[in-house]
mmCIF file of C-alpha atoms in Angstrom:
data_model
loop_
_atom_site.group_PDB
_atom_site.id
_atom_site.type_symbol
_atom_site.label_atom_id
_atom_site.label_comp_id
_atom_site.label_asym_id
_atom_site.label_seq_id
_atom_site.Cartn_x
_atom_site.Cartn_y
_atom_site.Cartn_z
ATOM 1 C CA MET A 1 5.616 13.134 3.808
ATOM 2 C CA HIS A 2 3.111 14.908 1.686
ATOM 3 C CA ALA A 3 -0.092 16.672 2.547
ATOM 4 C CA ARG A 4 -3.419 14.989 2.098
ATOM 5 C CA THR A 5 -4.945 15.298 -1.358
ATOM 6 C CA THR A 6 -8.339 14.378 -2.712
ATOM 7 C CA PRO A 7 -8.661 10.693 -3.548
ATOM 8 C CA PRO A 8 -9.528 9.684 -7.101
ATOM 9 C CA PRO A 9 -13.000 8.262 -7.798
ATOM 10 C CA ALA A 10 -13.704 4.857 -6.243
ATOM 11 C CA ASP A 11 -13.877 3.097 -9.618
ATOM 12 C CA ILE A 12 -10.317 4.204 -10.448
ATOM 13 C CA VAL A 13 -9.077 2.933 -7.077
ATOM 14 C CA ARG A 14 -10.846 -0.404 -7.579
ATOM 15 C CA THR A 15 -9.446 -0.811 -11.102
ATOM 16 C CA ALA A 16 -5.897 -0.071 -9.897
ATOM 17 C CA ALA A 17 -6.246 -2.413 -6.907
ATOM 18 C CA VAL A 18 -7.600 -5.207 -9.121
ATOM 19 C CA GLN A 19 -4.497 -4.842 -11.319
ATOM 20 C CA LEU A 20 -2.222 -4.850 -8.272
ATOM 21 C CA ALA A 21 -3.769 -7.631 -6.176
ATOM 22 C CA PRO A 22 -2.811 -10.660 -8.323
ATOM 23 C CA LEU A 23 0.819 -9.504 -8.432
ATOM 24 C CA VAL A 24 1.166 -9.290 -4.649
ATOM 25 C CA ARG A 25 2.737 -12.429 -3.190
ATOM 26 C CA PRO A 26 0.246 -15.299 -2.881
ATOM 27 C CA GLY A 27 -1.033 -15.624 0.662
ATOM 28 C CA LEU A 28 -1.277 -11.890 1.355
ATOM 29 C CA ASN A 29 -4.828 -10.565 1.649
ATOM 30 C CA VAL A 30 -5.781 -7.457 -0.328
ATOM 31 C CA THR A 31 -8.969 -5.523 0.469
ATOM 32 C CA ILE A 32 -10.349 -2.140 -0.573
ATOM 33 C CA SER A 33 -12.309 -0.080 1.936
ATOM 34 C CA SER A 34 -15.258 2.068 0.954
ATOM 35 C CA ASP A 35 -13.101 5.186 1.371
ATOM 36 C CA GLY A 36 -10.525 3.956 -1.177
ATOM 37 C CA ILE A 37 -7.840 2.648 1.153
ATOM 38 C CA VAL A 38 -6.173 -0.538 -0.052
ATOM 39 C CA GLU A 39 -5.192 -2.796 2.863
ATOM 40 C CA ILE A 40 -2.672 -5.577 2.427
ATOM 41 C CA ARG A 41 -2.302 -8.048 5.293
ATOM 42 C CA ASN A 42 -0.129 -11.036 5.974
ATOM 43 C CA PRO A 43 -2.452 -13.512 7.713
ATOM 44 C CA ARG A 44 0.536 -15.333 9.227
ATOM 45 C CA ASP A 45 1.350 -12.336 11.450
ATOM 46 C CA SER A 46 -1.381 -9.898 12.508
ATOM 47 C CA ARG A 47 1.192 -7.105 12.915
ATOM 48 C CA MET A 48 2.136 -7.348 9.241
ATOM 49 C CA GLN A 49 -0.221 -4.992 7.450
ATOM 50 C CA GLN A 50 0.155 -1.968 5.216
ATOM 51 C CA SER A 51 -2.282 0.595 3.891
ATOM 52 C CA LEU A 52 -1.965 2.242 0.485
ATOM 53 C CA VAL A 53 -3.879 4.982 -1.261
ATOM 54 C CA LEU A 54 -3.818 6.450 -4.734
ATOM 55 C CA ARG A 55 -3.104 10.158 -4.790
ATOM 56 C CA GLU A 56 -1.778 12.653 -7.279
ATOM 57 C CA HIS A 57 1.991 13.176 -7.283
ATOM 58 C CA GLN A 58 4.067 14.797 -10.022
ATOM 59 C CA ASN A 59 0.899 15.263 -12.117
ATOM 60 C CA ALA A 60 0.070 11.533 -12.144
ATOM 61 C CA LEU A 61 -1.566 8.966 -9.885
ATOM 62 C CA TRP A 62 0.857 7.247 -7.539
ATOM 63 C CA TRP A 63 0.517 4.593 -4.894
ATOM 64 C CA HIS A 64 1.299 6.117 -1.505
ATOM 65 C CA TRP A 65 2.211 4.366 1.727
ATOM 66 C CA VAL A 66 -0.129 5.433 4.540
ATOM 67 C CA TRP A 67 1.544 6.220 7.874
ATOM 68 C CA PRO A 68 -0.151 7.272 11.111
ATOM 69 C CA GLY A 69 -0.010 10.944 11.963
ATOM 70 C CA PRO A 70 2.289 12.175 14.756
ATOM 71 C CA THR A 71 -0.525 11.940 17.299
ATOM 72 C CA ARG A 72 -3.631 9.811 17.530
ATOM 73 C CA ASP A 73 -5.837 12.784 16.556
ATOM 74 C CA ASP A 74 -3.807 13.778 13.487
ATOM 75 C CA PRO A 75 -4.776 12.616 10.006
ATOM 76 C CA PRO A 76 -2.581 9.983 8.340
ATOM 77 C CA GLU A 77 0.425 11.007 6.270
ATOM 78 C CA TYR A 78 1.048 9.774 2.733
ATOM 79 C CA GLU A 79 4.459 8.944 1.280
ATOM 80 C CA PRO A 80 4.738 8.457 -2.505
ATOM 81 C CA MET A 81 5.838 4.924 -3.371
ATOM 82 C CA VAL A 82 5.541 4.380 -7.127
ATOM 83 C CA GLY A 83 3.401 5.428 -10.081
ATOM 84 C CA ALA A 84 0.031 3.680 -10.254
ATOM 85 C CA ASP A 85 0.858 2.226 -13.667
ATOM 86 C CA ASP A 86 3.979 0.449 -12.339
ATOM 87 C CA VAL A 87 2.046 -2.372 -10.678
ATOM 88 C CA ASP A 88 4.950 -4.827 -10.828
ATOM 89 C CA GLU A 89 7.183 -2.545 -8.755
ATOM 90 C CA ALA A 90 4.354 -1.698 -6.344
ATOM 91 C CA ALA A 91 3.689 -5.412 -5.780
ATOM 92 C CA ARG A 92 7.401 -6.103 -5.287
ATOM 93 C CA ARG A 93 7.716 -3.379 -2.650
ATOM 94 C CA ILE A 94 4.569 -4.460 -0.816
ATOM 95 C CA THR A 95 5.725 -8.076 -0.794
ATOM 96 C CA ASN A 96 9.120 -7.042 0.599
ATOM 97 C CA VAL A 97 7.508 -5.069 3.416
ATOM 98 C CA LEU A 98 5.050 -7.806 4.404
ATOM 99 C CA HIS A 99 7.228 -10.870 3.889
ATOM 100 C CA VAL A 100 7.693 -13.171 6.866
ATOM 101 C CA ALA A 101 10.693 -15.470 6.466
ATOM 102 C CA GLU A 102 10.088 -19.173 6.792
ATOM 103 C CA ALA A 103 12.104 -20.951 9.503
ATOM 104 C CA THR A 104 14.248 -22.569 6.823
ATOM 105 C CA GLU A 105 14.829 -19.186 5.145
ATOM 106 C CA ALA A 106 15.866 -17.545 8.406
ATOM 107 C CA GLY A 107 18.502 -20.219 9.038
ATOM 108 C CA GLN A 108 20.114 -19.887 5.622
#
């Protein structure tokens, strides 16, 4: 996991999230908080949610998974996922993480 870095300006986060949101599997809810955290939720299962942030990594903006810190009082940790410009791959990974198999899919 990588240390916390300064988030990019809110307009950059919004622009990136607007590019990402339509590519995420239909039915998943995408929201952007005022502090630049992108939340993706699967409304079919309240436990299925993932936070993302944009942060600098390898001299470029990358989407980062957000994980809770080791203790409740620790800040979150960020894990680089994919470059911000690779929205197709980011959407694919998010969809894989938040996918809930249909009953017919599970039996196949």
